[in-house]
Tab-separated table of C-alpha atoms and ligand atoms in Angstrom:
chain	number	residue	atom	x	y	z
A	1	MET	CA	-19.011	-18.279	30.928
A	2	ALA	CA	-15.770	-19.820	29.628
A	3	GLN	CA	-16.980	-23.226	30.763
A	4	GLY	CA	-20.367	-22.729	29.138
A	5	ARG	CA	-18.703	-21.750	25.924
A	6	ALA	CA	-16.377	-24.763	26.092
A	7	ALA	CA	-19.333	-27.097	26.546
A	8	ALA	CA	-21.153	-25.425	23.664
A	9	GLY	CA	-18.003	-25.755	21.561
A	10	ALA	CA	-17.725	-29.450	22.205
A	11	GLU	CA	-21.412	-29.823	21.412
A	12	ALA	CA	-21.067	-27.910	18.170
A	13	ALA	CA	-18.242	-30.177	17.102
A	14	ALA	CA	-20.054	-33.341	18.168
A	15	ASP	CA	-21.157	-35.161	15.110
A	16	ASP	CA	-24.869	-36.064	15.187
A	17	GLY	CA	-24.700	-38.308	18.213
A	18	ASN	CA	-21.153	-39.554	17.664
A	19	ALA	CA	-19.029	-37.760	20.190
A	20	VAL	CA	-16.555	-36.379	17.676
A	21	ARG	CA	-15.151	-33.363	19.453
A	22	THR	CA	-12.245	-32.513	17.240
A	23	LEU	CA	-11.948	-29.519	14.956
A	24	GLY	CA	-9.465	-29.729	12.110
A	25	VAL	CA	-7.813	-26.587	10.733
A	26	VAL	CA	-5.902	-26.732	7.460
A	27	GLY	CA	-3.063	-24.204	7.178
A	28	ALA	CA	-1.185	-22.540	10.038
A	29	GLY	CA	-0.944	-19.070	8.480
A	30	THR	CA	-2.579	-15.862	9.677
A	31	MET	CA	-6.124	-17.209	9.602
A	32	GLY	CA	-5.495	-20.864	10.501
A	33	LEU	CA	-3.557	-19.873	13.615
A	34	GLY	CA	-6.270	-17.400	14.590
A	35	ILE	CA	-9.058	-19.955	14.185
A	36	ALA	CA	-7.108	-22.663	16.036
A	37	THR	CA	-6.373	-20.274	18.898
A	38	VAL	CA	-9.991	-19.224	19.460
A	39	ALA	CA	-11.184	-22.817	19.112
A	40	ALA	CA	-8.680	-24.124	21.644
A	41	ARG	CA	-9.663	-21.321	24.031
A	42	ALA	CA	-13.302	-22.312	23.612
A	43	GLY	CA	-12.439	-25.799	24.837
A	44	LEU	CA	-12.404	-27.691	21.540
A	45	GLU	CA	-9.817	-30.272	20.728
A	46	VAL	CA	-8.004	-28.917	17.681
A	47	VAL	CA	-5.670	-30.485	15.120
A	48	VAL	CA	-3.882	-28.164	12.709
A	49	LEU	CA	-2.534	-29.468	9.399
A	50	GLU	CA	0.458	-27.577	7.993
A	51	PRO	CA	2.776	-29.035	5.328
A	52	ASP	CA	5.559	-26.498	5.806
A	53	ALA	CA	7.971	-27.681	8.529
A	54	ALA	CA	9.070	-24.192	9.606
A	55	ALA	CA	5.462	-22.986	9.797
A	56	ARG	CA	4.635	-26.136	11.767
A	57	GLU	CA	7.304	-25.344	14.328
A	58	ARG	CA	6.147	-21.750	14.671
A	59	ALA	CA	2.561	-22.931	15.078
A	60	ALA	CA	3.469	-25.554	17.699
A	61	ALA	CA	5.249	-22.850	19.717
A	62	LYS	CA	2.307	-20.449	19.464
A	63	LEU	CA	-0.508	-22.923	19.977
A	64	GLY	CA	0.826	-24.819	23.001
A	65	SER	CA	-1.400	-27.828	23.607
A	66	VAL	CA	-2.895	-27.923	20.073
A	67	ARG	CA	-1.711	-30.819	17.901
A	68	VAL	CA	0.102	-29.616	14.773
A	69	ALA	CA	0.231	-32.283	12.090
A	70	GLY	CA	2.051	-32.726	8.811
A	71	GLU	CA	-0.123	-35.451	7.301
A	72	VAL	CA	-3.743	-35.195	6.238
A	73	ALA	CA	-4.476	-38.639	7.772
A	74	GLU	CA	-4.123	-37.022	11.200
A	75	LEU	CA	-7.419	-35.191	10.578
A	76	ALA	CA	-9.337	-38.470	10.204
A	77	GLU	CA	-11.199	-38.078	13.535
A	78	CYS	CA	-12.352	-34.512	12.943
A	79	GLY	CA	-16.079	-33.828	12.867
A	80	ILE	CA	-15.502	-30.465	11.209
A	81	VAL	CA	-12.489	-29.283	9.218
A	82	ILE	CA	-11.945	-25.619	8.347
A	83	GLU	CA	-9.561	-25.053	5.468
A	84	ALA	CA	-7.411	-21.871	5.645
A	85	ALA	CA	-4.776	-22.639	3.014
A	86	PRO	CA	-3.609	-20.047	0.437
A	87	GLU	CA	-6.235	-18.508	-1.843
A	88	ASP	CA	-5.708	-20.769	-4.856
A	89	LEU	CA	-8.610	-22.678	-6.360
A	90	ASP	CA	-6.597	-25.654	-7.623
A	91	LEU	CA	-4.679	-25.992	-4.364
A	92	LYS	CA	-7.882	-25.880	-2.312
A	93	ARG	CA	-9.626	-28.357	-4.600
A	94	ALA	CA	-6.724	-30.792	-4.170
A	95	ILE	CA	-6.845	-30.325	-0.373
A	96	PHE	CA	-10.593	-31.051	-0.227
A	97	ALA	CA	-10.306	-34.122	-2.434
A	98	GLU	CA	-7.672	-35.491	-0.023
A	99	LEU	CA	-9.626	-34.476	3.073
A	100	ALA	CA	-12.844	-36.059	1.840
A	101	ALA	CA	-10.996	-39.343	1.466
A	102	VAL	CA	-9.819	-39.433	5.101
A	103	VAL	CA	-12.617	-37.926	7.245
A	104	ALA	CA	-15.885	-39.669	8.121
A	105	PRO	CA	-18.456	-39.405	5.329
A	106	ASP	CA	-20.657	-37.226	7.523
A	107	ALA	CA	-17.905	-34.823	8.645
A	108	ILE	CA	-18.431	-31.175	7.717
A	109	LEU	CA	-15.899	-29.653	5.347
A	110	ALA	CA	-15.621	-25.869	5.509
A	111	THR	CA	-13.553	-23.270	3.687
A	112	ASN	CA	-12.367	-19.896	4.954
A	113	THR	CA	-11.935	-18.571	1.410
A	114	SER	CA	-12.750	-14.885	0.979
A	115	SER	CA	-13.099	-14.809	-2.788
A	116	LEU	CA	-13.472	-18.273	-4.322
A	117	SER	CA	-16.828	-19.824	-5.081
A	118	VAL	CA	-17.959	-22.211	-2.345
A	119	GLU	CA	-19.815	-24.196	-4.980
A	120	ALA	CA	-16.658	-24.595	-7.090
A	121	LEU	CA	-14.909	-26.073	-4.053
A	122	ALA	CA	-17.889	-28.186	-2.975
A	123	SER	CA	-17.914	-29.888	-6.344
A	124	THR	CA	-14.610	-31.624	-5.520
A	125	VAL	CA	-16.065	-33.645	-2.628
A	126	PRO	CA	-18.337	-36.701	-2.919
A	127	ASP	CA	-21.078	-35.151	-0.752
A	128	PRO	CA	-21.418	-31.400	-1.422
A	129	THR	CA	-24.358	-31.181	1.017
A	130	ARG	CA	-21.796	-31.319	3.854
A	131	PHE	CA	-19.713	-28.485	2.426
A	132	VAL	CA	-20.007	-24.892	3.679
A	133	GLY	CA	-18.073	-21.620	3.819
A	134	LEU	CA	-16.955	-20.381	7.248
A	135	HIS	CA	-15.525	-16.970	6.501
A	136	PHE	CA	-13.680	-15.483	9.471
A	137	PHE	CA	-12.273	-11.947	9.467
A	138	ASN	CA	-8.765	-10.848	10.309
A	139	PRO	CA	-7.670	-10.680	13.121
A	140	VAL	CA	-9.762	-13.693	14.101
A	141	LYS	CA	-9.369	-13.095	17.831
A	142	ALA	CA	-10.828	-9.584	17.610
A	143	MET	CA	-13.379	-9.812	14.808
A	144	GLU	CA	-16.800	-10.989	15.849
A	145	LEU	CA	-18.270	-11.555	12.391
A	146	VAL	CA	-18.274	-14.961	10.699
A	147	GLU	CA	-20.064	-15.405	7.378
A	148	VAL	CA	-21.584	-18.862	7.006
A	149	VAL	CA	-21.584	-19.212	3.241
A	150	VAL	CA	-24.234	-21.557	1.963
A	151	GLY	CA	-23.562	-23.167	-1.402
A	152	ALA	CA	-26.335	-24.290	-3.746
A	153	ARG	CA	-26.251	-27.798	-2.269
A	154	THR	CA	-25.281	-27.122	1.376
A	155	ASP	CA	-27.610	-28.973	3.724
A	156	ASP	CA	-29.567	-26.709	6.069
A	157	GLY	CA	-28.540	-28.726	9.117
A	158	VAL	CA	-24.881	-28.449	8.090
A	159	ALA	CA	-25.211	-24.656	7.871
A	160	ALA	CA	-26.912	-24.638	11.287
A	161	ARG	CA	-24.041	-26.652	12.803
A	162	ALA	CA	-21.492	-24.322	11.239
A	163	GLU	CA	-23.361	-21.426	12.858
A	164	ALA	CA	-23.381	-23.241	16.212
A	165	LEU	CA	-19.626	-23.725	15.957
A	166	ALA	CA	-19.099	-20.022	15.193
A	167	ARG	CA	-21.241	-19.092	18.200
A	168	ALA	CA	-19.311	-21.530	20.396
A	169	LEU	CA	-16.140	-19.681	19.368
A	170	GLY	CA	-17.699	-16.439	20.628
A	171	LYS	CA	-18.509	-15.142	17.146
A	172	THR	CA	-21.659	-13.810	15.520
A	173	PRO	CA	-22.507	-15.925	12.468
A	174	ILE	CA	-24.452	-14.480	9.560
A	175	ARG	CA	-25.840	-16.732	6.885
A	176	VAL	CA	-24.995	-15.580	3.363
A	177	ALA	CA	-25.381	-16.950	-0.136
A	178	ASP	CA	-22.445	-17.921	-2.327
A	179	GLY	CA	-21.972	-14.763	-4.427
A	180	ILE	CA	-18.979	-12.637	-5.454
A	181	GLY	CA	-17.249	-11.399	-2.281
A	182	PHE	CA	-20.082	-12.951	-0.190
A	183	LEU	CA	-21.630	-10.124	1.874
A	184	ALA	CA	-19.365	-7.875	3.951
A	185	ASN	CA	-16.462	-7.535	1.521
A	186	ARG	CA	-18.894	-6.902	-1.292
A	187	CYS	CA	-20.853	-4.231	0.582
A	188	ALA	CA	-17.567	-2.609	1.622
A	189	ARG	CA	-16.240	-2.479	-1.927
A	190	PRO	CA	-17.845	0.862	-2.887
A	191	TYR	CA	-16.372	2.554	0.176
A	192	THR	CA	-12.862	2.612	-1.291
A	193	THR	CA	-13.872	2.628	-4.965
A	194	GLU	CA	-16.217	5.597	-4.556
A	195	GLY	CA	-13.679	7.380	-2.363
A	196	LEU	CA	-11.243	7.176	-5.283
A	197	ARG	CA	-13.886	8.112	-7.835
A	198	CYS	CA	-15.228	11.129	-5.987
A	199	ALA	CA	-11.740	12.429	-5.207
A	200	ALA	CA	-10.907	12.309	-8.917
A	201	ALA	CA	-14.231	13.739	-10.115
A	202	LEU	CA	-14.386	16.522	-7.523
A	203	ASP	CA	-10.638	17.159	-7.570
A	204	LEU	CA	-10.147	16.576	-3.846
A	205	GLU	CA	-7.087	15.576	-1.850
A	206	PRO	CA	-7.303	12.153	-0.108
A	207	ALA	CA	-7.196	13.841	3.297
A	208	ARG	CA	-10.378	15.820	2.562
A	209	VAL	CA	-12.273	12.701	1.522
A	210	ASP	CA	-11.023	10.772	4.542
A	211	LEU	CA	-11.911	13.559	6.952
A	212	ALA	CA	-15.480	13.759	5.622
A	213	CYS	CA	-15.934	10.004	6.124
A	214	ARG	CA	-14.456	10.024	9.614
A	215	LEU	CA	-16.685	12.923	10.565
A	216	VAL	CA	-19.835	10.910	9.898
A	217	GLY	CA	-18.484	8.062	12.015
A	218	PHE	CA	-16.495	5.698	9.778
A	219	PRO	CA	-13.384	4.530	11.666
A	220	MET	CA	-11.087	5.520	8.815
A	221	GLY	CA	-11.409	7.120	5.407
A	222	PRO	CA	-11.182	5.226	2.090
A	223	PHE	CA	-7.583	6.284	1.391
A	224	GLU	CA	-6.443	5.413	4.910
A	225	LEU	CA	-8.130	2.052	4.500
A	226	ILE	CA	-6.369	1.349	1.198
A	227	ASP	CA	-3.041	2.257	2.829
A	228	LEU	CA	-3.789	-0.135	5.694
A	229	VAL	CA	-4.877	-3.052	3.513
A	230	GLY	CA	-2.265	-2.393	0.791
A	231	ALA	CA	-3.054	-0.902	-2.619
A	232	ASP	CA	-1.960	-4.158	-4.309
A	233	ILE	CA	-4.335	-6.261	-2.186
A	234	SER	CA	-7.172	-3.784	-2.738
A	235	LEU	CA	-6.592	-3.781	-6.505
A	236	GLY	CA	-6.384	-7.591	-6.527
A	237	VAL	CA	-9.793	-7.854	-4.852
A	238	GLY	CA	-11.222	-5.257	-7.243
A	239	GLU	CA	-9.893	-7.094	-10.276
A	240	SER	CA	-11.308	-10.356	-8.987
A	241	PHE	CA	-14.782	-8.825	-8.505
A	242	PHE	CA	-14.662	-7.209	-11.941
A	243	ARG	CA	-13.527	-10.410	-13.657
A	244	GLN	CA	-15.960	-12.698	-11.860
A	245	SER	CA	-18.863	-10.366	-12.681
A	246	PHE	CA	-17.883	-10.168	-16.377
A	247	GLY	CA	-17.286	-6.440	-16.113
A	248	GLU	CA	-19.861	-5.001	-13.702
A	249	PRO	CA	-19.252	-1.197	-13.983
A	250	ARG	CA	-19.762	-0.633	-10.232
A	251	TRP	CA	-16.772	-2.858	-9.599
A	252	ARG	CA	-14.374	-1.495	-12.227
A	253	PRO	CA	-11.097	-0.756	-10.389
A	254	HIS	CA	-10.201	2.938	-10.440
A	255	ARG	CA	-7.216	4.249	-12.415
A	256	THR	CA	-5.802	6.008	-9.336
A	257	LEU	CA	-5.464	2.623	-7.621
A	258	VAL	CA	-3.787	1.125	-10.678
A	259	GLN	CA	-1.310	4.036	-10.740
A	260	GLN	CA	-0.715	3.694	-7.028
A	261	VAL	CA	0.251	0.034	-7.414
A	262	ALA	CA	2.467	0.823	-10.410
A	263	SER	CA	4.292	3.465	-8.352
A	264	GLY	CA	5.063	0.973	-5.577
A	265	ARG	CA	3.463	3.223	-2.934
A	266	LEU	CA	1.395	0.388	-1.537
A	267	GLY	CA	0.607	1.892	1.867
A	268	ARG	CA	1.811	1.261	5.397
A	269	LYS	CA	3.777	-1.839	4.457
A	270	THR	CA	6.016	0.131	2.045
A	271	GLY	CA	6.287	3.200	4.300
A	272	ALA	CA	4.312	5.333	1.840
A	273	GLY	CA	0.957	5.210	0.152
A	274	PHE	CA	-1.555	8.005	-0.144
A	275	TYR	CA	0.062	9.148	3.111
A	276	ALA	CA	3.622	8.998	4.426
A	277	TYR	CA	4.380	6.622	7.315
A	278	GLY	CA	7.363	6.343	9.609
A	279	ASP	CA	8.889	8.260	12.490
A	280	ASP	CA	8.874	11.739	10.982
A	281	ALA	CA	5.522	11.400	9.167
A	282	PRO	CA	3.076	14.143	10.180
A	283	GLY	CA	0.331	11.700	11.289
A	284	ARG	CA	-3.358	12.174	10.857
A	285	ALA	CA	-4.879	15.540	11.718
A	286	PRO	CA	-7.280	15.409	14.669
A	287	ASP	CA	-10.968	15.312	13.775
A	288	PRO	CA	-12.983	18.414	14.596
A	289	GLU	CA	-15.301	18.047	17.571
A	290	GLY	CA	-18.928	17.172	16.999
A	291	GLY	CA	-18.673	14.327	14.471
A	292	GLY	CA	-20.855	11.223	14.417
A	293	PRO	CA	-23.471	9.425	12.333
A	294	ASP	CA	-26.066	12.142	13.007
A	295	LEU	CA	-24.120	14.220	10.489
A	296	LEU	CA	-25.219	11.786	7.773
A	297	THR	CA	-28.504	13.691	7.756
A	298	ASP	CA	-27.271	17.072	8.955
A	299	ALA	CA	-25.636	18.600	5.884
A	300	ALA	CA	-25.629	22.104	7.374
A	301	ARG	CA	-23.608	21.000	10.401
A	302	LEU	CA	-21.269	18.848	8.303
A	303	GLU	CA	-20.624	21.826	6.027
A	304	GLU	CA	-19.961	24.033	9.036
A	305	LEU	CA	-17.366	21.563	10.313
A	306	ALA	CA	-15.620	20.594	7.087
A	307	GLY	CA	-16.898	22.668	4.172
A	308	PRO	CA	-19.230	21.933	1.250
A	309	GLU	CA	-16.875	19.298	-0.222
A	310	ALA	CA	-17.443	17.134	2.845
A	311	VAL	CA	-21.168	17.155	2.132
A	312	ALA	CA	-20.531	16.256	-1.522
A	313	VAL	CA	-18.199	13.391	-0.529
A	314	VAL	CA	-20.602	11.905	1.996
A	315	ARG	CA	-23.535	12.147	-0.425
A	316	TRP	CA	-21.513	10.487	-3.166
A	317	ILE	CA	-20.132	7.598	-1.152
A	318	THR	CA	-23.240	6.839	0.891
A	319	ALA	CA	-25.428	6.717	-2.231
A	320	GLN	CA	-23.348	3.864	-3.569
A	321	LEU	CA	-23.053	2.098	-0.180
A	322	VAL	CA	-26.834	2.013	-0.006
A	323	ASN	CA	-27.058	0.910	-3.637
A	324	GLU	CA	-24.637	-2.017	-3.231
A	325	ALA	CA	-26.503	-3.234	-0.130
A	326	ALA	CA	-29.771	-2.974	-2.072
A	327	PHE	CA	-28.341	-5.074	-4.922
A	328	ALA	CA	-27.107	-7.654	-2.383
A	329	LEU	CA	-30.518	-7.754	-0.709
A	330	GLU	CA	-32.350	-8.083	-4.031
A	331	GLU	CA	-30.013	-10.886	-5.080
A	332	GLY	CA	-30.830	-12.763	-1.862
A	333	ILE	CA	-27.264	-12.675	-0.539
A	334	ALA	CA	-28.423	-12.081	3.045
A	335	ALA	CA	-31.396	-10.998	5.119
A	336	GLU	CA	-31.979	-7.281	5.650
A	337	PRO	CA	-30.942	-6.954	9.326
A	338	ASP	CA	-27.909	-9.178	8.718
A	339	ILE	CA	-26.582	-6.812	6.052
A	340	ASP	CA	-26.421	-3.942	8.516
A	341	LEU	CA	-25.078	-6.143	11.313
A	342	ALA	CA	-22.342	-7.533	9.047
A	343	MET	CA	-21.076	-4.051	8.168
A	344	ARG	CA	-21.080	-2.894	11.775
A	345	LEU	CA	-19.231	-5.985	12.982
A	346	GLY	CA	-17.019	-6.678	9.967
A	347	TYR	CA	-16.001	-3.105	9.095
A	348	ARG	CA	-16.981	-1.166	12.209
A	349	TRP	CA	-19.281	1.134	10.260
A	350	PRO	CA	-21.254	3.413	12.572
A	351	VAL	CA	-24.558	2.295	11.026
A	352	GLY	CA	-25.303	-0.307	8.372
A	353	PRO	CA	-25.894	0.668	4.738
A	354	LEU	CA	-29.626	-0.071	4.741
A	355	GLU	CA	-30.002	1.987	7.904
A	356	ILE	CA	-28.163	4.789	6.094
A	357	GLY	CA	-30.680	4.394	3.265
A	358	ARG	CA	-33.551	4.563	5.723
A	359	ARG	CA	-32.188	7.733	7.302
A	360	LEU	CA	-31.510	9.444	3.970
A	361	GLY	CA	-34.697	8.099	2.403
A	362	PHE	CA	-34.387	5.383	-0.263
A	363	THR	CA	-36.232	7.509	-2.807
A	364	ALA	CA	-33.808	10.384	-2.256
A	365	VAL	CA	-30.857	8.007	-2.687
A	366	ARG	CA	-32.396	6.688	-5.872
A	367	HIS	CA	-32.788	10.240	-7.240
A	368	ARG	CA	-29.179	10.973	-6.418
A	369	LEU	CA	-28.030	7.844	-8.239
A	370	VAL	CA	-30.140	8.713	-11.288
A	371	GLY	CA	-28.312	12.053	-11.466
A	372	MET	CA	-24.890	10.418	-10.953
A	373	ARG	CA	-25.683	7.898	-13.664
A	374	GLU	CA	-26.355	10.768	-16.093
A	375	ASP	CA	-23.083	12.434	-15.149
A	376	TYR	CA	-20.786	9.458	-14.607
A	377	GLY	CA	-22.307	6.429	-16.288
A	378	GLU	CA	-23.600	2.935	-15.627
A	379	ALA	CA	-21.639	2.389	-12.415
A	380	TYR	CA	-24.441	4.384	-10.778
A	381	ARG	CA	-27.480	2.540	-12.110
A	382	PRO	CA	-29.772	2.163	-9.109
A	383	ALA	CA	-30.700	-1.289	-7.826
A	384	PRO	CA	-34.008	-2.118	-9.536
A	385	ARG	CA	-36.220	-1.934	-6.442
A	386	LEU	CA	-34.324	0.702	-4.483
A	387	GLY	CA	-37.184	3.187	-4.656
A	388	ASP	CA	-39.606	0.591	-3.188
A	389	PHE	CA	-37.595	0.047	0.003
A	390	SER	CA	-38.844	1.605	3.195
B	401	NAD	P1	-1.397	-17.538	4.811
B	401	NAD	O1	-0.599	-17.492	3.577
B	401	NAD	O2	-1.019	-16.684	5.977
B	401	NAD	O3	-1.453	-19.037	5.362
B	401	NAD	C1	-1.666	-20.173	4.559
B	401	NAD	C2	-1.023	-21.374	5.230
B	401	NAD	O4	-1.400	-22.540	4.523
B	401	NAD	C3	0.507	-21.312	5.224
B	401	NAD	O5	0.990	-21.612	6.509
B	401	NAD	C4	0.885	-22.404	4.213
B	401	NAD	O6	2.135	-23.035	4.489
B	401	NAD	C5	-0.261	-23.364	4.387
B	401	NAD	N1	-0.429	-24.281	3.241
B	401	NAD	C6	0.092	-24.187	2.009
B	401	NAD	N2	-0.265	-25.279	1.279
B	401	NAD	C7	-1.004	-26.062	2.081
B	401	NAD	C8	-1.627	-27.328	1.918
B	401	NAD	N3	-1.571	-27.977	0.765
B	401	NAD	N4	-2.291	-27.847	2.972
B	401	NAD	C9	-2.354	-27.185	4.138
B	401	NAD	N5	-1.786	-25.976	4.350
B	401	NAD	C10	-1.105	-25.423	3.341
B	401	NAD	O7	-2.892	-17.242	4.368
B	401	NAD	P2	-4.073	-16.578	5.238
B	401	NAD	O8	-3.971	-15.097	5.142
B	401	NAD	O9	-4.138	-17.226	6.567
B	401	NAD	O10	-5.340	-16.984	4.356
B	401	NAD	C11	-5.845	-18.306	4.356
B	401	NAD	C12	-7.226	-18.313	3.761
B	401	NAD	O11	-8.068	-17.441	4.527
B	401	NAD	C13	-7.310	-17.829	2.328
B	401	NAD	O12	-8.308	-18.551	1.663
B	401	NAD	C14	-7.743	-16.372	2.468
B	401	NAD	O13	-8.443	-15.883	1.359
B	401	NAD	C15	-8.670	-16.483	3.670
B	401	NAD	N6	-8.832	-15.239	4.424
B	401	NAD	C16	-7.772	-14.449	4.699
B	401	NAD	C17	-7.958	-13.268	5.417
B	401	NAD	C18	-6.788	-12.378	5.750
B	401	NAD	O14	-7.021	-11.203	6.046
B	401	NAD	N7	-5.565	-12.876	5.742
B	401	NAD	C19	-9.237	-12.914	5.859
B	401	NAD	C20	-10.320	-13.778	5.589
B	401	NAD	C21	-10.102	-14.924	4.863
């Protein structure tokens, strides 16, 4: 198996007949190290470029046999280069301009960006057809999902080779279009935003919202997730979505999150967020027996286990999860089965959002959103063809 994967890895990196077997990784931070590690384990020859001397030393110690370089010229032989430098458009553009000047003209240039436009980065290289997004999830070793982000000019064969590389690394690639937040992060956005909104509108404690979500099978509730990710990071992503979309109401960051950041209670990393962390923190209450995704459509049982608020919370949040997935599907961001697969692999949801829609009935979800729109405004406008889905 390991040998088969190694051979497939070498093949994926081979460059159209030229036996280029080297993968370049730019940046030896969290993601670069993760990508280099899985690639080396899959049998690829890997060169990591890292300008910071201390980070280079740390990387060399962690990566063993992998070459860790300080100069971009050392990536000249790479058939594919994946950039995982800090999330800064100008910095990344400068990196790609330099890279394009040293690699072979037919080498594939890929970015691991999670929020910048692939097209905006592709425009810095002489041949944008060979540019693609390869969006890994953190931690790279554990997360199976890789989004292959296809820009307006990405060549189909280049996207196919990026997918082959992801598969050779033991990942499941999903092809997505270059839109705000790509696919998984976008479809996940309403989970936290609607958790915050419904808690405020229904006057519920975070723990009640989180419990309701866990009961229907989500691995953690929206408030627990914000505490894990960091309220500042979550708000930063929300602001970026809102700005890039010129003010889409669905993506307006919630005031509770803004207040949370202002208070400095950012979550686990500061020892306090919506919950307290540390040695004498109470910890999360155990879930009642009998939870699972079947409760998505069994309101009576859910109410029995956690009260009528739990039913209200699940109805609220799931309506908008289904809606966001429907918008993404209508906008051609990804194919229908891939949307559900991405959310199961990327966020460990018990079932994908379109499957949730199918179970609840898309027409019923649409009706719910029409009511929410009357009560709470344009953030709840249903995706135009939601009622036509089956
Ligand atoms: P990081 O800050 O941990 O690592 C970035 C590394 O790049 C650092 O080692 C830094 O020294 C190096 N670097 C700085 N300037 C450079 C240059 N000019 N050339 C080469 N390397 C340079 O960042 P990260 O969390 O690994 O994120 C990297 C990319 O991956 C970002 O685009 C981010 O959006 C994306 N991403 C991150 C995550 C995550 O959860 N951390 C998940 C998916 C995607």
